[in-house]
Coordinates of C-alpha atoms and ligand atoms in Angstrom, one line a residue:
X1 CA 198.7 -108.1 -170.4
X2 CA 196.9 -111.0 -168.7
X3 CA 199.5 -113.8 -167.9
X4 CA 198.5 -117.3 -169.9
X5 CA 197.4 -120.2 -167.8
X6 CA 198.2 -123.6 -168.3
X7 CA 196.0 -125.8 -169.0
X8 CA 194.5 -128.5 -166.8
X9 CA 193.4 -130.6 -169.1
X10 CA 195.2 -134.4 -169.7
X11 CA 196.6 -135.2 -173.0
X12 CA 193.9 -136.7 -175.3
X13 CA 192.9 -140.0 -174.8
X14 CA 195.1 -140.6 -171.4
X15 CA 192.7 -140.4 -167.7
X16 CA 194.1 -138.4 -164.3
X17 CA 193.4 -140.9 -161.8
X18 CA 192.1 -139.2 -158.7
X19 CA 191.4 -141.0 -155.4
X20 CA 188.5 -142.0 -156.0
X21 CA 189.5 -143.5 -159.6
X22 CA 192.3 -145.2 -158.0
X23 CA 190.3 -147.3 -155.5
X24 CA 188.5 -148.6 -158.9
X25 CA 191.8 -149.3 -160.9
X26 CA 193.6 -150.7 -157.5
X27 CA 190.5 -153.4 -157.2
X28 CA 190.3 -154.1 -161.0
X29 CA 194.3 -154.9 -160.4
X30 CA 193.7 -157.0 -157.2
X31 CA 190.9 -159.4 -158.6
X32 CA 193.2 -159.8 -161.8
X33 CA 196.5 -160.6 -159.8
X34 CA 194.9 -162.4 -157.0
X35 CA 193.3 -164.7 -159.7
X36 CA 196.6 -165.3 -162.0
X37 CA 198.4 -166.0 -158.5
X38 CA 195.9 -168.8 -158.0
X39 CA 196.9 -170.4 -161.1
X40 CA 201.0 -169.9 -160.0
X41 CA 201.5 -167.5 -162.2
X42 CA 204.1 -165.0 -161.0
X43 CA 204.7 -161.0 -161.9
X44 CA 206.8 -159.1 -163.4
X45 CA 207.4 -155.6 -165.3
X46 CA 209.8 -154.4 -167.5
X47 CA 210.5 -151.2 -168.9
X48 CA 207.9 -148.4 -170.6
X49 CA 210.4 -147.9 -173.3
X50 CA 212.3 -150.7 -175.8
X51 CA 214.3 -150.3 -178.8
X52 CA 212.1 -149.7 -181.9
X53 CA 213.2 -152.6 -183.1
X54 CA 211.4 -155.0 -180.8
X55 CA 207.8 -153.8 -182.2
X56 CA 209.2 -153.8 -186.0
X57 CA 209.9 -157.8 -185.9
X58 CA 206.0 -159.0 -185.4
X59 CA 204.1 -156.5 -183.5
X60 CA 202.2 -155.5 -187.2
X61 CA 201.6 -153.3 -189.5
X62 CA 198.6 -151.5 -187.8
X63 CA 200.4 -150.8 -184.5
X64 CA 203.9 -150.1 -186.0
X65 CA 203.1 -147.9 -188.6
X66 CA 200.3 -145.7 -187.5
X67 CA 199.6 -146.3 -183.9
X68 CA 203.0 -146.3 -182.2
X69 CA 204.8 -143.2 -180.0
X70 CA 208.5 -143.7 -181.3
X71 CA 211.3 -141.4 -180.9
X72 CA 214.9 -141.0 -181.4
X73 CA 216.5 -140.3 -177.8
X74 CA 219.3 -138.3 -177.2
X75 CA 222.1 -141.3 -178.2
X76 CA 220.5 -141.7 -181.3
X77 CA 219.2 -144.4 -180.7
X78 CA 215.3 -145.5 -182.4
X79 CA 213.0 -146.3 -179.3
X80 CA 209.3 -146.5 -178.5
X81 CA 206.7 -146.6 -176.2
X82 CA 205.6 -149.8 -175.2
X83 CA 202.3 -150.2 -177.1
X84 CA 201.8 -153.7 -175.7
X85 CA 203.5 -156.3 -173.2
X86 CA 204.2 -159.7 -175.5
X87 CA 207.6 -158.3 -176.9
X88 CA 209.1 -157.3 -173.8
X89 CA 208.1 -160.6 -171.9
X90 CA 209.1 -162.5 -174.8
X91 CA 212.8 -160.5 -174.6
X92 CA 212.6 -161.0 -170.8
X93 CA 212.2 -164.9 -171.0
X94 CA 215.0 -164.9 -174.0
X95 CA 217.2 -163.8 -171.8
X96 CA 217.3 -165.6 -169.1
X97 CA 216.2 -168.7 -171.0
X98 CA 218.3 -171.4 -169.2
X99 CA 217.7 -170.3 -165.8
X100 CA 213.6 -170.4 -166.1
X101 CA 212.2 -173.1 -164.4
X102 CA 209.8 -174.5 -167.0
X103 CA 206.6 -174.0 -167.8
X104 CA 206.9 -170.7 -167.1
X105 CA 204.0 -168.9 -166.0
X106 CA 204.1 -165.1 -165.9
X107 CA 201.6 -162.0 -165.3
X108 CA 202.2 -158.3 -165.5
X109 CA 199.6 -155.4 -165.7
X110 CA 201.5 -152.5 -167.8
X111 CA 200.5 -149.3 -169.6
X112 CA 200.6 -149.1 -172.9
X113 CA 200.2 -146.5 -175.6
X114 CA 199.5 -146.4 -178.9
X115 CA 198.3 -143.1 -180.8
X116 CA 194.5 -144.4 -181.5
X117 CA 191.7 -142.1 -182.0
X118 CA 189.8 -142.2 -178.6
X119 CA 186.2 -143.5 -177.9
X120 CA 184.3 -145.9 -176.3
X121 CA 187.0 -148.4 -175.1
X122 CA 189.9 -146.9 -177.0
X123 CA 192.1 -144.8 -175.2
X124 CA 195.9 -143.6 -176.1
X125 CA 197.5 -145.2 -172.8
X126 CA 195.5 -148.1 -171.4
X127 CA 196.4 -150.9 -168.1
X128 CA 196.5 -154.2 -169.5
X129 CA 196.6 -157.5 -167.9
X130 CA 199.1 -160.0 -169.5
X131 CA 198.8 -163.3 -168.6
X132 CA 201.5 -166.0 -170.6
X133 CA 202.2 -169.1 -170.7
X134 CA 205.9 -170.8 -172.0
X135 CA 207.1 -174.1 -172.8
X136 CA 204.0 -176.2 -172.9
X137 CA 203.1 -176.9 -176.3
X138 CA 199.9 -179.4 -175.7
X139 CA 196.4 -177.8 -175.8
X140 CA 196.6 -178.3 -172.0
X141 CA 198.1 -175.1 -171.8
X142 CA 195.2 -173.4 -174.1
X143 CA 192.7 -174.6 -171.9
X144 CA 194.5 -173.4 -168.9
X145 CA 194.9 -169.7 -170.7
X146 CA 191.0 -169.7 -171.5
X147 CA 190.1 -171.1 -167.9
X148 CA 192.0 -167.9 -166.1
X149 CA 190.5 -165.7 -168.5
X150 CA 187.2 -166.4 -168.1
X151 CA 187.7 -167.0 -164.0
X152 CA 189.1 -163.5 -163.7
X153 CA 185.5 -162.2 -164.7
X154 CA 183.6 -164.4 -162.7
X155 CA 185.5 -163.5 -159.6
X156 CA 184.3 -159.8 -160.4
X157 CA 181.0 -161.6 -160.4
X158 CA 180.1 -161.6 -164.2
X159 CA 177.3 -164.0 -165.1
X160 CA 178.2 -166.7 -167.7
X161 CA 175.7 -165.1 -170.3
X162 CA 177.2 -162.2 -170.1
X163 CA 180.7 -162.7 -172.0
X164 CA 181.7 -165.1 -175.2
X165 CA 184.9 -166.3 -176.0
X166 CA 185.5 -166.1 -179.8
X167 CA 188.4 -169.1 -181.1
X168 CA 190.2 -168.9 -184.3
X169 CA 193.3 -170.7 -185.2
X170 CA 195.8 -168.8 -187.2
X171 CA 196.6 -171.4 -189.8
X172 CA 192.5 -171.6 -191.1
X173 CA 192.4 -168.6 -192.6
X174 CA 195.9 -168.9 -194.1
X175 CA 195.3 -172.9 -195.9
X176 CA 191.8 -171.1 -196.8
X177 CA 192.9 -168.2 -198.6
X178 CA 196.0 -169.3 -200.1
X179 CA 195.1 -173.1 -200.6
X180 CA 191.0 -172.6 -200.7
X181 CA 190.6 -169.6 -202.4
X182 CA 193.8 -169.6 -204.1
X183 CA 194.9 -166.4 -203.7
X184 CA 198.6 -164.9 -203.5
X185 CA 199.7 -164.3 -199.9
X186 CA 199.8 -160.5 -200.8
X187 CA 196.6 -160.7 -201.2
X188 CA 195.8 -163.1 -198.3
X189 CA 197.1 -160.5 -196.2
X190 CA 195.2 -157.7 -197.3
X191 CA 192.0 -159.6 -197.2
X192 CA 193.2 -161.0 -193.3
X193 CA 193.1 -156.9 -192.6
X194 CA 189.9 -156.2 -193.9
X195 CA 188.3 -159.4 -191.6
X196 CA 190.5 -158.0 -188.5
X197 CA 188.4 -154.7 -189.2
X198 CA 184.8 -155.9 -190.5
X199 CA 183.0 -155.1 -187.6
X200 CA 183.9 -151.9 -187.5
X201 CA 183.0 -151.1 -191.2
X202 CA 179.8 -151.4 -193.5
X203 CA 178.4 -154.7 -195.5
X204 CA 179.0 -152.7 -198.5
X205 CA 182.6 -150.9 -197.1
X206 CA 183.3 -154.7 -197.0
X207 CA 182.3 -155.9 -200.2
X208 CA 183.8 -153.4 -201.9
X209 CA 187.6 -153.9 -200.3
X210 CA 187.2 -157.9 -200.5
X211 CA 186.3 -157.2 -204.5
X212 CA 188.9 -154.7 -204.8
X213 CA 191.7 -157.0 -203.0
X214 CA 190.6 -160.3 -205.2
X215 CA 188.9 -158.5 -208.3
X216 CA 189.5 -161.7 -210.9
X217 CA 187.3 -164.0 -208.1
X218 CA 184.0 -162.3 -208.6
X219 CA 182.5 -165.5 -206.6
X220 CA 185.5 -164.5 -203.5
X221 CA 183.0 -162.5 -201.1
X222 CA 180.6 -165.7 -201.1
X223 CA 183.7 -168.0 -200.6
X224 CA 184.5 -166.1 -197.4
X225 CA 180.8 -165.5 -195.9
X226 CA 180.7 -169.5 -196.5
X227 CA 184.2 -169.6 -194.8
X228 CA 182.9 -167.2 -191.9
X229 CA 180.1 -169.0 -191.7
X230 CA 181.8 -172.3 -190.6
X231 CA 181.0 -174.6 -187.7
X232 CA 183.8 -177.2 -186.1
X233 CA 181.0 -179.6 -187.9
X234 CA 181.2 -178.0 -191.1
X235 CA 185.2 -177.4 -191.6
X236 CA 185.5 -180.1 -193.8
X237 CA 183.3 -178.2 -196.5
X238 CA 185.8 -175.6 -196.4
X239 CA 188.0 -175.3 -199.1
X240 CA 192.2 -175.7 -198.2
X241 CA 191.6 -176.5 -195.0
X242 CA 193.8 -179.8 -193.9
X243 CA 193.1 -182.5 -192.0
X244 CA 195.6 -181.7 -189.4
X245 CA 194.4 -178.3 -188.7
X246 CA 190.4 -179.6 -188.3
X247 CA 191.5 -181.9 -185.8
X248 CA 193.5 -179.5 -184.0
X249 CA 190.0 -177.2 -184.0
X250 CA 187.7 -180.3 -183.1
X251 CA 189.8 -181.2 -180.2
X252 CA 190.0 -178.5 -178.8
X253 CA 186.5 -177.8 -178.8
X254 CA 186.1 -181.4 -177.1
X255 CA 188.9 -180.8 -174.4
X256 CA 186.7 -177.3 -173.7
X257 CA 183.4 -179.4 -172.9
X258 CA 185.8 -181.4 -170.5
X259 CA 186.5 -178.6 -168.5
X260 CA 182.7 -176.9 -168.5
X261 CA 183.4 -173.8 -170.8
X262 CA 181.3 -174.8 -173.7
X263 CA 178.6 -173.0 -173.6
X264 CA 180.9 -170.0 -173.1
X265 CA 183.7 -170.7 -176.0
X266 CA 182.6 -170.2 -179.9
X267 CA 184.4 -171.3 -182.8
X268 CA 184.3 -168.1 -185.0
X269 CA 186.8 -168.3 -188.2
X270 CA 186.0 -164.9 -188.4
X271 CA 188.8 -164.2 -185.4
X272 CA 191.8 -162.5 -187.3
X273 CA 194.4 -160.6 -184.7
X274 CA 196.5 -158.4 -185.9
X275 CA 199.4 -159.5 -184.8
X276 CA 202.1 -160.8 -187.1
X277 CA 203.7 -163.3 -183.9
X278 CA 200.5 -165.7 -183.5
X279 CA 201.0 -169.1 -185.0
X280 CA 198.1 -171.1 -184.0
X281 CA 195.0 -170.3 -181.8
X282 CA 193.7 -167.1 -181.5
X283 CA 190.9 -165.9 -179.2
X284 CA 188.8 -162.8 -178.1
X285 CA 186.7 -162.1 -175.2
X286 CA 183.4 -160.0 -175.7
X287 CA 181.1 -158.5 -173.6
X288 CA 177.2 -159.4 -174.9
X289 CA 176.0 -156.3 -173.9
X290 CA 175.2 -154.3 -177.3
X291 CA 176.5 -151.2 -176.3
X292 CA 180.5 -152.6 -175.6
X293 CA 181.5 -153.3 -178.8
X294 CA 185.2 -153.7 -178.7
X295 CA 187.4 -156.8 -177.1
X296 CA 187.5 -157.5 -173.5
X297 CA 191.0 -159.8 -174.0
X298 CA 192.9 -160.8 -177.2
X299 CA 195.3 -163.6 -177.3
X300 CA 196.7 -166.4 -178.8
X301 CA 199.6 -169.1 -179.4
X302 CA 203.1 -167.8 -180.6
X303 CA 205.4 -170.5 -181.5
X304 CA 208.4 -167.8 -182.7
X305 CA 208.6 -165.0 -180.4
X306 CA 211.5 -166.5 -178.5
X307 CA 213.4 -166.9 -181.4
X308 CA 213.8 -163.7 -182.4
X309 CA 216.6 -163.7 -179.7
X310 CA 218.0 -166.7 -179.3
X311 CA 219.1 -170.0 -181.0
X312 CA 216.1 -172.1 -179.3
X313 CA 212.8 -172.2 -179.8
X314 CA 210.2 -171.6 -176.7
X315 CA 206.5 -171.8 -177.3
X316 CA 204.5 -169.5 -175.9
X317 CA 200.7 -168.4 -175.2
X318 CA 198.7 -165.9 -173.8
X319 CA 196.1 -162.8 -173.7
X320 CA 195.8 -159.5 -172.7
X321 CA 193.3 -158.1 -171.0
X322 CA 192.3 -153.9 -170.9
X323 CA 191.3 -152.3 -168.0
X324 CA 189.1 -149.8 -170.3
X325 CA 186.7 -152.3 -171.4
X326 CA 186.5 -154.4 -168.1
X327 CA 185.8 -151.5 -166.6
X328 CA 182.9 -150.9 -169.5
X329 CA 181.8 -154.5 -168.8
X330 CA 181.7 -154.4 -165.0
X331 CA 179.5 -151.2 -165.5
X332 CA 177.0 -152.3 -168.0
X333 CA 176.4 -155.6 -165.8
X334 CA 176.2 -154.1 -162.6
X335 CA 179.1 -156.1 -161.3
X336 CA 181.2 -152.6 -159.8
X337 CA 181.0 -152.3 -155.9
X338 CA 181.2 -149.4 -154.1
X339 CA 184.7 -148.5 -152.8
X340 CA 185.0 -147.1 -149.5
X341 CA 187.8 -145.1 -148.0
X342 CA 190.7 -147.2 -146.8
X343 CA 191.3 -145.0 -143.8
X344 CA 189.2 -146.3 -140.9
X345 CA 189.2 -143.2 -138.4
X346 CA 189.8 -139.6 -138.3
X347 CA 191.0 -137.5 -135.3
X348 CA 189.6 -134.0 -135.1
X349 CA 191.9 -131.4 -133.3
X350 CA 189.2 -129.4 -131.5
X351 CA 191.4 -128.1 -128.6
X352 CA 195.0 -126.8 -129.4
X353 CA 195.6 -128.5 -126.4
X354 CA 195.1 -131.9 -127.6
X355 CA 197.7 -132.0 -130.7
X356 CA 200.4 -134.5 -128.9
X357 CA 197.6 -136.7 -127.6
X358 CA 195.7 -137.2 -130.7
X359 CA 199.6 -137.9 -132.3
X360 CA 200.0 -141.0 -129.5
X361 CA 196.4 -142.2 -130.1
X362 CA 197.1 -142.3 -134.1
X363 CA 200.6 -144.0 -133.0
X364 CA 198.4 -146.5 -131.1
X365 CA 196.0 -146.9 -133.3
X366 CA 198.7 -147.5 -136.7
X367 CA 201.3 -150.0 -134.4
X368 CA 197.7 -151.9 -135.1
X369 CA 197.7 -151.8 -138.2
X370 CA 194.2 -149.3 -138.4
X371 CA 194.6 -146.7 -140.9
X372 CA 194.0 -142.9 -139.3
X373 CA 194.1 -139.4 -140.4
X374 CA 194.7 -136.4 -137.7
X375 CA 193.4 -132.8 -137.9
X376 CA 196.3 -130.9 -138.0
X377 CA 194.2 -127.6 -137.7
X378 CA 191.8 -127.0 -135.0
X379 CA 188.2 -126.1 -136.4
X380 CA 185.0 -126.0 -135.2
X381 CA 183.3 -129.4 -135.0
X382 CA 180.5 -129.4 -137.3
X383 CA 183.5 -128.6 -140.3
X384 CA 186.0 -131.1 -139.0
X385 CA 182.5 -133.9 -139.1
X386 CA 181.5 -132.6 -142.7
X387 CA 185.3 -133.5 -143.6
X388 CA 185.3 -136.9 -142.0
X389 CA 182.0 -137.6 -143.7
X390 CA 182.9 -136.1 -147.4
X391 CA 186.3 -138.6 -146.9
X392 CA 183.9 -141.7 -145.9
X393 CA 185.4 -142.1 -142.4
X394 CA 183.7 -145.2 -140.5
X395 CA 184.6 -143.7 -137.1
X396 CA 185.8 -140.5 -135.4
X397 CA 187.7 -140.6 -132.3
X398 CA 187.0 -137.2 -130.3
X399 CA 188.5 -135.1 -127.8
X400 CA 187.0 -132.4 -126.6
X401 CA 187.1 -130.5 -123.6
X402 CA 184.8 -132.8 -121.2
X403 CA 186.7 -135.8 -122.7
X404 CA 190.2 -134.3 -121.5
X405 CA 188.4 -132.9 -118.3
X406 CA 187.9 -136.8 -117.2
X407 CA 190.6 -138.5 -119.2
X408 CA 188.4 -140.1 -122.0
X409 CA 187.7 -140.2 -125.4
X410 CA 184.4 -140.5 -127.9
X411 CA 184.0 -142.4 -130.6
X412 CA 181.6 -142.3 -133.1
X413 CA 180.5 -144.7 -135.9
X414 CA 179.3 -142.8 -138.8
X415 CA 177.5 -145.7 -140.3
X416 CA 175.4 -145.7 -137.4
X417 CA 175.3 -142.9 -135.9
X418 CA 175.8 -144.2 -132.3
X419 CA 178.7 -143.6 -129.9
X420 CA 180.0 -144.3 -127.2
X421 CA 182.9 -142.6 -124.6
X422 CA 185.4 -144.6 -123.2
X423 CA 188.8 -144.5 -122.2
X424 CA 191.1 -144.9 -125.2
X425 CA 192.2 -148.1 -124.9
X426 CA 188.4 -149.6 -124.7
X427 CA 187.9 -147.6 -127.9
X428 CA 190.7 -149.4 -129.7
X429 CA 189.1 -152.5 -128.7
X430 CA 185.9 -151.5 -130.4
X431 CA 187.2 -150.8 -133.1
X432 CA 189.5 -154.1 -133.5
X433 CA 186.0 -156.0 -133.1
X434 CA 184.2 -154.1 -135.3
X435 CA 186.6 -154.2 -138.0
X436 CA 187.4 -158.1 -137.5
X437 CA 183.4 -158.9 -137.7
Ligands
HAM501 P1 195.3 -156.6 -178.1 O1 194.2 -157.3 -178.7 O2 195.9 -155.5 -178.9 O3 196.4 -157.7 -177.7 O4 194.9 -156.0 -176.7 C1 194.3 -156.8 -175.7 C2 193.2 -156.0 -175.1 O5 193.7 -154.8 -174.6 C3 192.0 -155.6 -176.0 O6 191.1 -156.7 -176.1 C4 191.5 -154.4 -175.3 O7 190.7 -154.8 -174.2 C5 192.7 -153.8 -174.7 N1 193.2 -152.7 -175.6 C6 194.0 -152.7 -176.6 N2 194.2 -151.5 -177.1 C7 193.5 -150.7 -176.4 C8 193.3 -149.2 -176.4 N3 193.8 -148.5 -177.3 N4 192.5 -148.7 -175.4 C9 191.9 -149.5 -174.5 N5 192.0 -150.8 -174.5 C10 192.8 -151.4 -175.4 C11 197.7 -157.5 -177.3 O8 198.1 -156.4 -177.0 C12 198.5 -158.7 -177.2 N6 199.9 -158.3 -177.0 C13 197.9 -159.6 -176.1 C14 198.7 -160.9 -175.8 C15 199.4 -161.2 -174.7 N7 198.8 -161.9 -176.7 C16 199.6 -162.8 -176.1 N8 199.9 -162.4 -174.9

């Protein structure tokens, strides 16, 4: 009988990076760090696994009971996955509360699962940038948090049509459901799920849910298309909604067109999160491209993370940031360069002979910091070039017999074709100028 094979295929809704697909994920990672270092925000990681428990306090319904990958190790004890960051940085900073210089400003790009059903810019494990903020409860730190969010995509060049940042603040929909429409928070809650999910389900899928959750209001789906409706102008037509919160909305809005994102930011009341930890405002990043559909970045303020561990309160603020859909954004806008190889040259073995030699040029050539690949086989040229080209080499540095005849060396650029022969250390030099033009 014919012996099984394994199979090569990843586990749904994960990605094998190759080579190639790491030179994308390793520049999506550098713009993102180099841009949160620029605002002094410093990294860290923690670990892929926490107690169960961690997720159960706020992390939500959604995630906790359908989407997580929980377990019960071999101590018996309840653990899971990470299915996102905030948790684990809001444990981290508990911990080590008093010693934190304050504001703290961290940034960490983790992978995360969570047991979704996969599509367009879904996946089971995703990277995702987490940027936060702690210890600074003025709006200041709000506009910060939306300033690096929308700078990380213009540094990968994105035009400012070409993303919108949705604003909510948590306690609007709350004072409008319970205090507005008058509902019971049972039922506030239910009807702050089926907003979270209206724009992935039909006018009529809606209607129906809204009129099952509130059937004694038959006037409630109006109420909240008026309510969704809202501008920062017209909040004061809303029903529930107090004085404290509209000015909280309004100057926020003013602060934004202080620091030139208002034609960027909306004020959408139609922002939910489904996060149980967010206790003021709450924002998405979308693409405007038709065809990406789902968030570029989610975040918001949490004022009682930190307490979940300690005695003291720390407020804290931030967004994450998926590398699934930025990489869906930078591809419907054009905006993804082409990566080259990072190795710089290639040394063909094309005489047995030359094996030590071509080891001290590579020496040579590393102790300067140039990255280089040697043949360890000798083959005929014409392979050893087709190699050099299929791996994107910029130059080949060749030995061959006339070259160790008069104690020389040829290089060749294979962007242009040309070369040149020279001893070795003149073809160092060339390629130390080329490289530094
Ligand atoms: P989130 O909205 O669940 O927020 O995720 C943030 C972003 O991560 C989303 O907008 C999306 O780009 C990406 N993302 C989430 N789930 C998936 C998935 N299954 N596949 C691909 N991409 C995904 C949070 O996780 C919050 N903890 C963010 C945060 C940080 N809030 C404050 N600080």
């Amino acid at each position: 009988m014919k012996e099984q094979k394994l199979t090569t295929e990843n586990y749904k809704g994960t990605r094998d990076f190759y080579p190639e697909d790491m030179r994308l994920r390793n520049y999506l990672f550098s713009v993102m760090k180099d841009v949160a270092k620029s605002y002094g925000y410093e990294e860290y990681d923690g670990p892929m696994v926490e107690s169960l428990d961690l997720y159960r306090a706020k992390t939500g319904e959604e995630i906790v009971g359908k989407q997580i990958y929980n377990f019960v190790d071999k101590g018996d004890r309840e653990v899971a996955i990470r299915p996102e960051m905030t948790p684990t940085v809001a444990r981290m900073v508990a911990k080590k509360l008093r010693d934190l210089p304050r504001p703290i400003r961290w940034f960490s790009i983790p992978n995360l699962w969570r047991y979704e059903q996969p599509g367009h810019g879904r996946l089971r494990e995703h990277w995702q940038l987490n940027v936060d903020m702690f210890g600074v409860t003025s709006q200041r730190a709000e506009l910060e948090i939306l300033s690096l969010a929308c700078d990380i995509l213009f540094a990968f060049g994105a035009k400012r049509n070409s993303f919108k940042v949705t604003i909510s603040h948590r306690s609007l929909l709350d004072e409008f459901l319970l205090d507005g429409l008058k509902v019971s928070p049972n039922q506030a809650h239910e009807v702050s799920k089926i907003l979270d999910k209206k724009n992935k389900i039909t006018e009529e899928e809606y209607v129906a849910l809204v009129s099952k959750t509130i059937p004694n209001d038959p006037t409630a789906v109006s109420k909240i298309n008026l309510f969704l409706a809202a501008t920062t102008e017209t909040l004061d037509q809303i029903p529930g909604i107090k004085e404290e919160t509209r000015n909280t909305i309004q100057t926020l809005f003013e602060d934004l067109k202080t620091i030139g994102l208002d034609d960027i930011v909306y004020f959408d009341p139609s922002v939910v999160r489904g996060f149980d930890y967010y206790t003021g405002f709450i924002f998405e990043i979308f693409d405007t491209s038709p065809q990406n559909k789902r968030s570029l970045y989610g975040g918001g303020r949490y004022d009682n993370l930190i307490g979940l561990f300690s005695n003291e309160e720390l407020s804290g603020i931030g967004f994450g940031l998926g590398d699934v859909t930025l990489q869906n954004f930078l591809t419907a806008h054009d905006l993804l360069p082409d990566f080259a190889n990072d190795s710089t040259v290639y040394i063909p073995l094309l005489d047995e002979s030359s094996f030590a030699e071509n080891q001290n040029f590579a020496r040579e050539l590393r102790k300067e910091k140039i990255a280089v690949e040697v043949s360890l086989l000798s083959q005929k040229m014409g392979k050893q070039l087709s190699y050099a080209e299929k791996k994107g080499y910029r130059w080949i540095l060749l030995r061959g017999e006339d070259e160790i005849k008069a104690g020389t060396v040829t290089l060749k650029d294979m962007a242009t074709r040309n070369q040149w022969t020279s001893s070795f250390s003149e073809a160092l030099q060339k390629i130390k100028e080329e490289l530094s033009k």
